[in-house]
PDB file of C-alpha atoms in Angstrom:
ATOM      1  CA  MET A 792     -85.772 -13.549-152.798  1.00 93.00           C
ATOM      2  CA  ALA A 793     -87.677 -12.054-149.870  1.00 97.00           C
ATOM      3  CA  ASN A 794     -88.606  -8.583-148.663  1.00 97.00           C
ATOM      4  CA  VAL A 795     -86.583  -8.441-145.434  1.00 98.00           C
ATOM      5  CA  THR A 796     -86.734  -5.789-142.737  1.00 98.00           C
ATOM      6  CA  PHE A 797     -83.581  -5.621-140.608  1.00 98.00           C
ATOM      7  CA  ILE A 798     -83.405  -3.634-137.381  1.00 98.00           C
ATOM      8  CA  GLY A 799     -80.160  -2.932-135.510  1.00 98.00           C
ATOM      9  CA  LEU A 800     -76.774  -2.331-137.124  1.00 98.00           C
ATOM     10  CA  GLY A 801     -74.402  -2.880-134.225  1.00 96.00           C
ATOM     11  CA  ARG A 802     -71.235  -4.993-134.362  1.00 96.00           C
ATOM     12  CA  MET A 803     -73.211  -8.128-135.168  1.00 98.00           C
ATOM     13  CA  GLY A 804     -76.182  -6.667-137.015  1.00 98.00           C
ATOM     14  CA  ILE A 805     -74.181  -4.851-139.665  1.00 98.00           C
ATOM     15  CA  GLY A 806     -72.534  -8.064-140.832  1.00 98.00           C
ATOM     16  CA  MET A 807     -75.805  -9.985-140.775  1.00 98.00           C
ATOM     17  CA  ALA A 808     -77.580  -7.341-142.837  1.00 98.00           C
ATOM     18  CA  GLN A 809     -74.734  -7.244-145.343  1.00 98.00           C
ATOM     19  CA  ARG A 810     -74.988 -11.004-145.791  1.00 98.00           C
ATOM     20  CA  LEU A 811     -78.719 -10.757-146.452  1.00 98.00           C
ATOM     21  CA  GLY A 812     -78.190  -8.023-149.036  1.00 97.00           C
ATOM     22  CA  ALA A 813     -75.403  -9.973-150.728  1.00 97.00           C
ATOM     23  CA  ALA A 814     -77.728 -12.972-150.978  1.00 97.00           C
ATOM     24  CA  GLY A 815     -80.142 -10.863-153.029  1.00 97.00           C
ATOM     25  CA  HIS A 816     -82.850 -10.195-150.453  1.00 98.00           C
ATOM     26  CA  ARG A 817     -84.579  -6.808-150.711  1.00 98.00           C
ATOM     27  CA  LEU A 818     -83.598  -4.962-147.544  1.00 98.00           C
ATOM     28  CA  ARG A 819     -85.385  -2.215-145.648  1.00 98.00           C
ATOM     29  CA  ILE A 820     -83.299  -1.209-142.632  1.00 98.00           C
ATOM     30  CA  TYR A 821     -83.486   0.919-139.505  1.00 98.00           C
ATOM     31  CA  ASN A 822     -80.859   1.899-136.953  1.00 98.00           C
ATOM     32  CA  ARG A 823     -80.969   4.531-134.221  1.00 95.00           C
ATOM     33  CA  THR A 824     -77.770   6.039-135.651  1.00 95.00           C
ATOM     34  CA  PRO A 825     -78.439   6.144-139.394  1.00 95.00           C
ATOM     35  CA  GLU A 826     -74.782   6.840-140.241  1.00 96.00           C
ATOM     36  CA  ARG A 827     -74.019   3.147-139.709  1.00 96.00           C
ATOM     37  CA  ALA A 828     -76.314   2.293-142.617  1.00 97.00           C
ATOM     38  CA  ALA A 829     -74.288   4.128-145.271  1.00 97.00           C
ATOM     39  CA  ALA A 830     -72.515   1.064-146.682  1.00 96.00           C
ATOM     40  CA  LEU A 831     -75.762  -0.916-146.846  1.00 97.00           C
ATOM     41  CA  VAL A 832     -77.567   1.922-148.602  1.00 97.00           C
ATOM     42  CA  ALA A 833     -74.737   2.073-151.133  1.00 97.00           C
ATOM     43  CA  GLN A 834     -75.335  -1.636-151.744  1.00 95.00           C
ATOM     44  CA  GLY A 835     -79.046  -1.096-152.418  1.00 97.00           C
ATOM     45  CA  ALA A 836     -80.759  -1.249-149.029  1.00 98.00           C
ATOM     46  CA  THR A 837     -83.499   1.251-148.183  1.00 98.00           C
ATOM     47  CA  LEU A 838     -82.879   3.233-144.992  1.00 98.00           C
ATOM     48  CA  CYS A 839     -86.086   4.032-143.114  1.00 98.00           C
ATOM     49  CA  ALA A 840     -86.919   6.623-140.476  1.00 97.00           C
ATOM     50  CA  SER A 841     -88.597   4.212-138.043  1.00 97.00           C
ATOM     51  CA  PRO A 842     -89.050   0.487-137.452  1.00 97.00           C
ATOM     52  CA  ARG A 843     -92.671   0.786-138.562  1.00 97.00           C
ATOM     53  CA  GLU A 844     -91.670   2.327-141.871  1.00 97.00           C
ATOM     54  CA  ALA A 845     -89.022  -0.359-142.340  1.00 97.00           C
ATOM     55  CA  ALA A 846     -91.649  -3.082-141.844  1.00 96.00           C
ATOM     56  CA  GLU A 847     -93.835  -1.922-144.742  1.00 93.00           C
ATOM     57  CA  GLY A 848     -94.297  -4.803-147.173  1.00 93.00           C
ATOM     58  CA  ALA A 849     -92.098  -7.127-145.122  1.00 96.00           C
ATOM     59  CA  GLU A 850     -92.214 -10.888-145.494  1.00 97.00           C
ATOM     60  CA  VAL A 851     -89.505 -11.346-142.868  1.00 98.00           C
ATOM     61  CA  ILE A 852     -88.571  -9.021-139.985  1.00 98.00           C
ATOM     62  CA  ILE A 853     -85.263  -9.540-138.173  1.00 98.00           C
ATOM     63  CA  SER A 854     -84.209  -7.640-135.056  1.00 98.00           C
ATOM     64  CA  MET A 855     -80.675  -7.576-133.615  1.00 98.00           C
ATOM     65  CA  VAL A 856     -80.529  -5.057-130.778  1.00 98.00           C
ATOM     66  CA  ALA A 857     -78.798  -4.737-127.421  1.00 97.00           C
ATOM     67  CA  ASP A 858     -81.317  -5.601-124.726  1.00 98.00           C
ATOM     68  CA  ASP A 859     -84.944  -5.907-123.584  1.00 98.00           C
ATOM     69  CA  ALA A 860     -85.508  -2.148-123.556  1.00 98.00           C
ATOM     70  CA  ALA A 861     -84.281  -1.711-127.123  1.00 98.00           C
ATOM     71  CA  SER A 862     -86.264  -4.741-128.299  1.00 98.00           C
ATOM     72  CA  ARG A 863     -89.445  -3.490-126.643  1.00 98.00           C
ATOM     73  CA  GLU A 864     -89.019  -0.087-128.286  1.00 97.00           C
ATOM     74  CA  VAL A 865     -88.481  -1.395-131.815  1.00 98.00           C
ATOM     75  CA  TRP A 866     -91.340  -3.894-131.633  1.00 98.00           C
ATOM     76  CA  LEU A 867     -93.928  -2.170-129.435  1.00 97.00           C
ATOM     77  CA  GLY A 868     -92.933   1.511-129.408  1.00 96.00           C
ATOM     78  CA  LYS A 869     -95.062   4.250-130.971  1.00 94.00           C
ATOM     79  CA  LYS A 870     -93.342   3.646-134.309  1.00 96.00           C
ATOM     80  CA  GLY A 871     -92.675  -0.020-133.662  1.00 96.00           C
ATOM     81  CA  LEU A 872     -92.683  -3.055-135.895  1.00 96.00           C
ATOM     82  CA  LEU A 873     -95.904  -4.594-134.621  1.00 94.00           C
ATOM     83  CA  SER A 874     -98.220  -2.258-136.465  1.00 82.00           C
ATOM     84  CA  ASP A 875    -101.489  -3.106-138.176  1.00 80.00           C
ATOM     85  CA  THR A 876     -99.835  -2.760-141.576  1.00 80.00           C
ATOM     86  CA  VAL A 877     -97.654  -5.879-141.169  1.00 91.00           C
ATOM     87  CA  PRO A 878     -99.346  -8.754-143.053  1.00 91.00           C
ATOM     88  CA  ALA A 879    -100.548 -11.832-141.183  1.00 93.00           C
ATOM     89  CA  GLY A 880     -98.063 -14.664-141.438  1.00 95.00           C
ATOM     90  CA  THR A 881     -95.010 -12.392-141.582  1.00 97.00           C
ATOM     91  CA  LEU A 882     -91.999 -14.047-139.944  1.00 98.00           C
ATOM     92  CA  ALA A 883     -90.933 -12.062-136.864  1.00 98.00           C
ATOM     93  CA  ILE A 884     -87.399 -13.201-136.012  1.00 98.00           C
ATOM     94  CA  GLU A 885     -85.731 -11.875-132.868  1.00 98.00           C
ATOM     95  CA  CYS A 886     -81.980 -12.567-132.929  1.00 98.00           C
ATOM     96  CA  SER A 887     -81.065 -10.419-129.912  1.00 98.00           C
ATOM     97  CA  THR A 888     -80.002 -11.896-126.580  1.00 98.00           C
ATOM     98  CA  LEU A 889     -82.956 -11.050-124.354  1.00 98.00           C
ATOM     99  CA  SER A 890     -84.522 -12.117-121.092  1.00 98.00           C
ATOM    100  CA  HIS A 891     -86.634 -15.261-121.189  1.00 98.00           C
ATOM    101  CA  ASP A 892     -89.667 -13.446-119.791  1.00 98.00           C
ATOM    102  CA  TRP A 893     -89.535 -10.738-122.454  1.00 98.00           C
ATOM    103  CA  VAL A 894     -89.151 -13.262-125.276  1.00 98.00           C
ATOM    104  CA  LEU A 895     -92.312 -15.041-124.159  1.00 98.00           C
ATOM    105  CA  GLU A 896     -94.181 -11.736-123.819  1.00 98.00           C
ATOM    106  CA  LEU A 897     -93.018 -10.527-127.216  1.00 98.00           C
ATOM    107  CA  ALA A 898     -93.921 -13.819-128.859  1.00 98.00           C
ATOM    108  CA  ALA A 899     -97.432 -13.574-127.441  1.00 98.00           C
ATOM    109  CA  GLU A 900     -97.780 -10.006-128.755  1.00 97.00           C
ATOM    110  CA  ALA A 901     -96.619 -11.101-132.215  1.00 97.00           C
ATOM    111  CA  GLN A 902     -98.934 -14.093-132.289  1.00 96.00           C
ATOM    112  CA  GLN A 903    -101.906 -11.944-131.274  1.00 96.00           C
ATOM    113  CA  ARG A 904    -101.237 -10.056-134.506  1.00 95.00           C
ATOM    114  CA  SER A 905    -101.109 -13.335-136.473  1.00 96.00           C
ATOM    115  CA  LEU A 906     -97.346 -13.115-137.012  1.00 97.00           C
ATOM    116  CA  SER A 907     -95.066 -16.149-136.889  1.00 98.00           C
ATOM    117  CA  TYR A 908     -92.509 -15.614-134.133  1.00 98.00           C
ATOM    118  CA  ILE A 909     -89.078 -17.237-134.133  1.00 98.00           C
ATOM    119  CA  ASP A 910     -86.886 -17.078-131.041  1.00 98.00           C
ATOM    120  CA  CYS A 911     -83.463 -16.978-132.705  1.00 98.00           C
ATOM    121  CA  PRO A 912     -80.472 -15.722-130.700  1.00 98.00           C
ATOM    122  CA  VAL A 913     -77.098 -16.334-132.287  1.00 98.00           C
ATOM    123  CA  THR A 914     -73.594 -17.377-131.289  1.00 97.00           C
ATOM    124  CA  GLY A 915     -70.484 -16.096-132.991  1.00 96.00           C
ATOM    125  CA  LEU A 916     -68.317 -13.006-133.178  1.00 95.00           C
ATOM    126  CA  PRO A 917     -68.649 -10.006-135.530  1.00 97.00           C
ATOM    127  CA  ASP A 918     -66.248 -11.482-138.097  1.00 96.00           C
ATOM    128  CA  MET A 919     -68.375 -14.627-138.200  1.00 97.00           C
ATOM    129  CA  ALA A 920     -71.502 -12.510-138.727  1.00 98.00           C
ATOM    130  CA  ALA A 921     -69.817 -10.790-141.671  1.00 97.00           C
ATOM    131  CA  ALA A 922     -68.845 -14.186-143.123  1.00 98.00           C
ATOM    132  CA  GLY A 923     -72.308 -15.733-142.692  1.00 98.00           C
ATOM    133  CA  GLU A 924     -70.936 -18.291-140.234  1.00 98.00           C
ATOM    134  CA  LEU A 925     -73.116 -17.745-137.176  1.00 98.00           C
ATOM    135  CA  THR A 926     -74.896 -20.520-135.314  1.00 98.00           C
ATOM    136  CA  LEU A 927     -78.610 -19.927-134.735  1.00 98.00           C
ATOM    137  CA  LEU A 928     -80.184 -21.109-131.474  1.00 98.00           C
ATOM    138  CA  VAL A 929     -83.839 -21.502-132.322  1.00 98.00           C
ATOM    139  CA  GLY A 930     -87.080 -21.857-130.430  1.00 98.00           C
ATOM    140  CA  ALA A 931     -89.989 -22.071-132.885  1.00 98.00           C
ATOM    141  CA  SER A 932     -92.451 -24.378-134.546  1.00 98.00           C
ATOM    142  CA  THR A 933     -90.928 -26.701-137.117  1.00 98.00           C
ATOM    143  CA  GLU A 934     -93.140 -25.177-139.815  1.00 98.00           C
ATOM    144  CA  ASP A 935     -92.116 -21.580-139.075  1.00 98.00           C
ATOM    145  CA  LEU A 936     -88.442 -22.507-138.981  1.00 98.00           C
ATOM    146  CA  ALA A 937     -88.731 -24.252-142.351  1.00 98.00           C
ATOM    147  CA  ARG A 938     -90.291 -21.111-143.853  1.00 98.00           C
ATOM    148  CA  ALA A 939     -87.535 -18.935-142.416  1.00 98.00           C
ATOM    149  CA  GLN A 940     -84.645 -21.151-143.434  1.00 97.00           C
ATOM    150  CA  PRO A 941     -84.127 -19.743-146.966  1.00 97.00           C
ATOM    151  CA  VAL A 942     -83.476 -16.336-145.395  1.00 98.00           C
ATOM    152  CA  LEU A 943     -81.583 -17.550-142.334  1.00 98.00           C
ATOM    153  CA  GLU A 944     -79.143 -19.589-144.398  1.00 97.00           C
ATOM    154  CA  ALA A 945     -77.610 -16.321-145.619  1.00 98.00           C
ATOM    155  CA  ILE A 946     -76.402 -15.481-142.117  1.00 98.00           C
ATOM    156  CA  ALA A 947     -75.630 -18.868-140.571  1.00 98.00           C
ATOM    157  CA  LYS A 948     -73.689 -22.037-141.172  1.00 97.00           C
ATOM    158  CA  ARG A 949     -75.634 -23.994-138.552  1.00 98.00           C
ATOM    159  CA  THR A 950     -79.102 -23.949-137.014  1.00 98.00           C
ATOM    160  CA  VAL A 951     -79.851 -25.770-133.761  1.00 98.00           C
ATOM    161  CA  HIS A 952     -83.569 -26.181-133.077  1.00 98.00           C
ATOM    162  CA  PHE A 953     -84.021 -26.538-129.301  1.00 98.00           C
ATOM    163  CA  GLY A 954     -87.822 -26.708-129.267  1.00 98.00           C
ATOM    164  CA  ALA A 955     -90.668 -24.280-128.736  1.00 98.00           C
ATOM    165  CA  ILE A 956     -90.423 -20.498-128.425  1.00 98.00           C
ATOM    166  CA  GLY A 957     -88.201 -19.606-125.470  1.00 98.00           C
ATOM    167  CA  ALA A 958     -85.989 -22.670-125.808  1.00 98.00           C
ATOM    168  CA  GLY A 959     -83.432 -20.901-127.994  1.00 98.00           C
ATOM    169  CA  THR A 960     -83.154 -18.040-125.498  1.00 98.00           C
ATOM    170  CA  ALA A 961     -82.866 -20.456-122.554  1.00 98.00           C
ATOM    171  CA  TYR A 962     -79.873 -22.111-124.213  1.00 98.00           C
ATOM    172  CA  LYS A 963     -78.295 -18.770-125.178  1.00 98.00           C
ATOM    173  CA  LEU A 964     -78.526 -17.476-121.617  1.00 98.00           C
ATOM    174  CA  MET A 965     -77.083 -20.704-120.255  1.00 98.00           C
ATOM    175  CA  ILE A 966     -74.124 -20.672-122.636  1.00 97.00           C
ATOM    176  CA  ASN A 967     -73.427 -16.970-122.105  1.00 98.00           C
ATOM    177  CA  LEU A 968     -73.484 -17.505-118.340  1.00 98.00           C
ATOM    178  CA  GLN A 969     -70.990 -20.319-118.797  1.00 97.00           C
ATOM    179  CA  GLY A 970     -68.866 -18.043-120.975  1.00 97.00           C
ATOM    180  CA  ALA A 971     -68.804 -15.343-118.291  1.00 98.00           C
ATOM    181  CA  ILE A 972     -67.632 -17.867-115.713  1.00 98.00           C
ATOM    182  CA  GLN A 973     -64.955 -19.240-118.050  1.00 97.00           C
ATOM    183  CA  ILE A 974     -63.576 -15.814-118.934  1.00 97.00           C
ATOM    184  CA  ALA A 975     -63.511 -14.688-115.302  1.00 97.00           C
ATOM    185  CA  ALA A 976     -61.757 -17.950-114.409  1.00 97.00           C
ATOM    186  CA  ILE A 977     -59.063 -17.632-117.086  1.00 98.00           C
ATOM    187  CA  ALA A 978     -58.464 -14.022-116.037  1.00 98.00           C
ATOM    188  CA  GLU A 979     -57.954 -15.210-112.458  1.00 97.00           C
ATOM    189  CA  GLY A 980     -55.650 -17.978-113.650  1.00 97.00           C
ATOM    190  CA  MET A 981     -53.585 -15.636-115.814  1.00 98.00           C
ATOM    191  CA  ALA A 982     -53.254 -13.170-112.931  1.00 98.00           C
ATOM    192  CA  LEU A 983     -52.021 -16.020-110.730  1.00 97.00           C
ATOM    193  CA  ALA A 984     -49.537 -17.188-113.379  1.00 98.00           C
ATOM    194  CA  GLU A 985     -48.301 -13.628-113.829  1.00 97.00           C
ATOM    195  CA  ARG A 986     -47.811 -13.149-110.078  1.00 97.00           C
ATOM    196  CA  ALA A 987     -45.917 -16.471-109.960  1.00 98.00           C
ATOM    197  CA  GLY A 988     -43.493 -15.143-112.552  1.00 98.00           C
ATOM    198  CA  LEU A 989     -44.533 -17.399-115.438  1.00 98.00           C
ATOM    199  CA  ASN A 990     -44.153 -16.303-119.040  1.00 98.00           C
ATOM    200  CA  LEU A 991     -47.739 -15.551-120.062  1.00 98.00           C
ATOM    201  CA  HIS A 992     -47.055 -16.318-123.719  1.00 98.00           C
ATOM    202  CA  THR A 993     -45.959 -19.820-122.735  1.00 98.00           C
ATOM    203  CA  VAL A 994     -48.949 -20.132-120.413  1.00 98.00           C
ATOM    204  CA  ALA A 995     -51.386 -19.235-123.204  1.00 98.00           C
ATOM    205  CA  GLU A 996     -49.751 -21.724-125.564  1.00 97.00           C
ATOM    206  CA  ALA A 997     -50.036 -24.472-122.951  1.00 98.00           C
ATOM    207  CA  ILE A 998     -53.665 -23.620-122.210  1.00 97.00           C
ATOM    208  CA  ALA A 999     -54.565 -23.827-125.906  1.00 96.00           C
ATOM    209  CA  THR A1000     -53.566 -27.513-126.021  1.00 95.00           C
ATOM    210  CA  GLY A1001     -54.599 -28.483-122.490  1.00 95.00           C
ATOM    211  CA  GLN A1002     -57.705 -29.814-120.792  1.00 94.00           C
ATOM    212  CA  ALA A1003     -58.986 -26.347-119.863  1.00 90.00           C
ATOM    213  CA  ALA A1004     -59.054 -25.137-123.468  1.00 94.00           C
ATOM    214  CA  SER A1005     -62.232 -23.779-125.011  1.00 93.00           C
ATOM    215  CA  PRO A1006     -62.627 -21.123-127.708  1.00 94.00           C
ATOM    216  CA  GLN A1007     -63.625 -18.596-125.022  1.00 94.00           C
ATOM    217  CA  VAL A1008     -60.695 -19.451-122.776  1.00 97.00           C
ATOM    218  CA  VAL A1009     -58.076 -19.564-125.524  1.00 97.00           C
ATOM    219  CA  ARG A1010     -59.227 -16.350-127.202  1.00 96.00           C
ATOM    220  CA  ASN A1011     -59.276 -14.390-123.948  1.00 97.00           C
ATOM    221  CA  ALA A1012     -55.998 -15.837-122.687  1.00 97.00           C
ATOM    222  CA  TRP A1013     -54.290 -14.438-125.777  1.00 97.00           C
ATOM    223  CA  ARG A1014     -56.069 -11.097-125.395  1.00 97.00           C
ATOM    224  CA  ILE A1015     -54.690 -10.939-121.855  1.00 98.00           C
ATOM    225  CA  VAL A1016     -51.174 -11.792-123.069  1.00 98.00           C
ATOM    226  CA  ASP A1017     -51.362  -9.067-125.706  1.00 96.00           C
ATOM    227  CA  GLY A1018     -52.992  -6.555-123.366  1.00 95.00           C
ATOM    228  CA  GLU A1019     -55.346  -5.753-126.224  1.00 90.00           C
ATOM    229  CA  HIS A1020     -58.547  -4.758-124.478  1.00 97.00           C
ATOM    230  CA  ASP A1021     -59.452  -1.464-126.134  1.00 95.00           C
ATOM    231  CA  ARG A1022     -58.931  -2.279-129.814  1.00 94.00           C
ATOM    232  CA  ASN A1023     -60.867  -4.688-132.014  1.00 94.00           C
ATOM    233  CA  ILE A1024     -63.566  -4.899-129.358  1.00 95.00           C
ATOM    234  CA  GLN A1025     -65.713  -7.995-129.836  1.00 93.00           C
ATOM    235  CA  PHE A1026     -67.854  -8.155-126.698  1.00 96.00           C
ATOM    236  CA  THR A1027     -68.042  -5.632-123.882  1.00 97.00           C
ATOM    237  CA  PRO A1028     -68.327  -6.022-120.095  1.00 98.00           C
ATOM    238  CA  GLN A1029     -71.545  -4.006-120.274  1.00 98.00           C
ATOM    239  CA  LEU A1030     -73.137  -6.582-122.582  1.00 97.00           C
ATOM    240  CA  ARG A1031     -71.758  -9.459-120.511  1.00 98.00           C
ATOM    241  CA  VAL A1032     -73.370  -8.009-117.374  1.00 98.00           C
ATOM    242  CA  LYS A1033     -76.675  -7.755-119.230  1.00 98.00           C
ATOM    243  CA  ASP A1034     -76.533 -11.364-120.415  1.00 98.00           C
ATOM    244  CA  VAL A1035     -75.521 -12.701-117.000  1.00 98.00           C
ATOM    245  CA  ASP A1036     -78.309 -10.729-115.358  1.00 98.00           C
ATOM    246  CA  TYR A1037     -80.860 -12.278-117.733  1.00 98.00           C
ATOM    247  CA  ALA A1038     -79.395 -15.743-117.125  1.00 98.00           C
ATOM    248  CA  LEU A1039     -79.522 -15.337-113.346  1.00 98.00           C
ATOM    249  CA  ARG A1040     -83.139 -14.178-113.604  1.00 98.00           C
ATOM    250  CA  LEU A1041     -83.967 -17.344-115.527  1.00 98.00           C
ATOM    251  CA  ALA A1042     -82.114 -19.455-112.951  1.00 98.00           C
ATOM    252  CA  ARG A1043     -84.125 -17.891-110.127  1.00 98.00           C
ATOM    253  CA  LYS A1044     -87.363 -18.431-112.023  1.00 98.00           C
ATOM    254  CA  LEU A1045     -86.493 -22.109-112.444  1.00 98.00           C
ATOM    255  CA  GLY A1046     -85.284 -22.533-108.864  1.00 98.00           C
ATOM    256  CA  ILE A1047     -81.661 -23.177-109.829  1.00 97.00           C
ATOM    257  CA  GLY A1048     -78.822 -21.792-107.736  1.00 97.00           C
ATOM    258  CA  ALA A1049     -76.059 -20.169-109.758  1.00 97.00           C
ATOM    259  CA  PRO A1050     -73.293 -19.202-107.306  1.00 97.00           C
ATOM    260  CA  PHE A1051     -70.491 -19.225-109.877  1.00 98.00           C
ATOM    261  CA  GLY A1052     -72.574 -17.063-112.180  1.00 98.00           C
ATOM    262  CA  ALA A1053     -73.203 -14.640-109.325  1.00 98.00           C
ATOM    263  CA  LEU A1054     -69.453 -14.350-108.698  1.00 97.00           C
ATOM    264  CA  ALA A1055     -68.796 -13.677-112.384  1.00 97.00           C
ATOM    265  CA  ASP A1056     -71.594 -11.111-112.366  1.00 98.00           C
ATOM    266  CA  ALA A1057     -70.006  -9.283-109.430  1.00 98.00           C
ATOM    267  CA  ALA A1058     -66.610  -9.250-111.150  1.00 98.00           C
ATOM    268  CA  TYR A1059     -67.994  -7.819-114.385  1.00 98.00           C
ATOM    269  CA  ARG A1060     -70.026  -5.227-112.519  1.00 98.00           C
ATOM    270  CA  GLN A1061     -66.855  -4.188-110.694  1.00 97.00           C
ATOM    271  CA  LEU A1062     -65.086  -3.875-114.058  1.00 98.00           C
ATOM    272  CA  CYS A1063     -67.841  -1.586-115.330  1.00 98.00           C
ATOM    273  CA  GLU A1064     -67.642   0.518-112.163  1.00 97.00           C
ATOM    274  CA  LEU A1065     -63.912   0.952-112.835  1.00 96.00           C
ATOM    275  CA  GLY A1066     -64.821   2.640-116.116  1.00 97.00           C
ATOM    276  CA  HIS A1067     -64.244  -0.241-118.516  1.00 98.00           C
ATOM    277  CA  ALA A1068     -67.843  -0.982-119.536  1.00 98.00           C
ATOM    278  CA  ASN A1069     -67.058  -0.506-123.221  1.00 97.00           C
ATOM    279  CA  SER A1070     -63.665  -2.224-123.378  1.00 98.00           C
ATOM    280  CA  ASN A1071     -63.292  -5.816-124.517  1.00 97.00           C
ATOM    281  CA  GLU A1072     -64.490  -8.228-121.833  1.00 97.00           C
ATOM    282  CA  SER A1073     -60.957  -9.656-121.513  1.00 98.00           C
ATOM    283  CA  LYS A1074     -60.234  -6.527-119.446  1.00 98.00           C
ATOM    284  CA  ILE A1075     -61.679  -8.546-116.545  1.00 98.00           C
ATOM    285  CA  VAL A1076     -58.063  -9.508-115.836  1.00 98.00           C
ATOM    286  CA  GLU A1077     -57.673  -6.098-114.193  1.00 97.00           C
ATOM    287  CA  VAL A1078     -60.227  -7.105-111.561  1.00 97.00           C
ATOM    288  CA  ALA A1079     -58.378 -10.392-110.985  1.00 96.00           C
ATOM    289  CA  ARG A1080     -55.032  -8.577-110.669  1.00 95.00           C
ATOM    290  CA  ALA A1081     -56.494  -6.234-108.051  1.00 93.00           C
ATOM    291  CA  GLN A1082     -57.781  -8.991-105.778  1.00 86.00           C
ATOM    292  CA  ARG A1083     -55.966  -9.708-102.509  1.00 80.00           C
ATOM    293  CA  SER A1084     -56.227 -12.845-100.378  1.00 74.00           C
ATOM    294  CA  HIS A1085     -57.784 -12.567 -96.945  1.00 61.00           C
TER     295      HIS A1085
END
């Protein structure tokens, strides 16, 4: 079993850390709000006052935070993870969904300190994180990934190795951009069906077995039918805006137009401006319902 440092106990991180502890790894943890660590501490994890303290004696460091700013702070801040006390060869695994530019910058910083960086965003919902059923989207050397696998297998049922550092993030941003477009599209479709007088329960059932079905579409169609946008929140409009912004930045860097992504971005930004930044992202149906033809 390994000495594992885990940073970030949000909706996804808490389940991931619990899986690592249950697998027998020795956990040192940090979270900005330490109250979220109580269950892990009761299970034997050591709660630390800073990322740097959490990294003491680490063989593997895993971060799961919200965005570039949070990632930069936990890795490079005054009490960050990349201190001189972290042994050379330590695996630095960033599981957060971040911008492509920051991932490359962070990887370079880690490698300058002789750490082995693994670009490792994940796909899956919080219940999948708690069950150890995430999919890992990896950009790393084959050797580093092989070293990390005994730890990563506690949190994932599948690992997809896309190539070198940055490749995992490129895929994650692409698929999250696609997800934003799909969810905005199903919200628009459900608003249209509702206005046409169709039974939305029947519509959702038909969608689930039709050509337009995808896990994203089906899950959010049912959330729209149930009107359940402020309970059991799985992914927020605020986070969707962040991911789409990072994806559109990557598209611009690569010279790819992304007009559908831009439309989805505008819709989610409008949803946040309406005060629903922390609802479930299925609340986007309210933007679709408010639209009028010209």
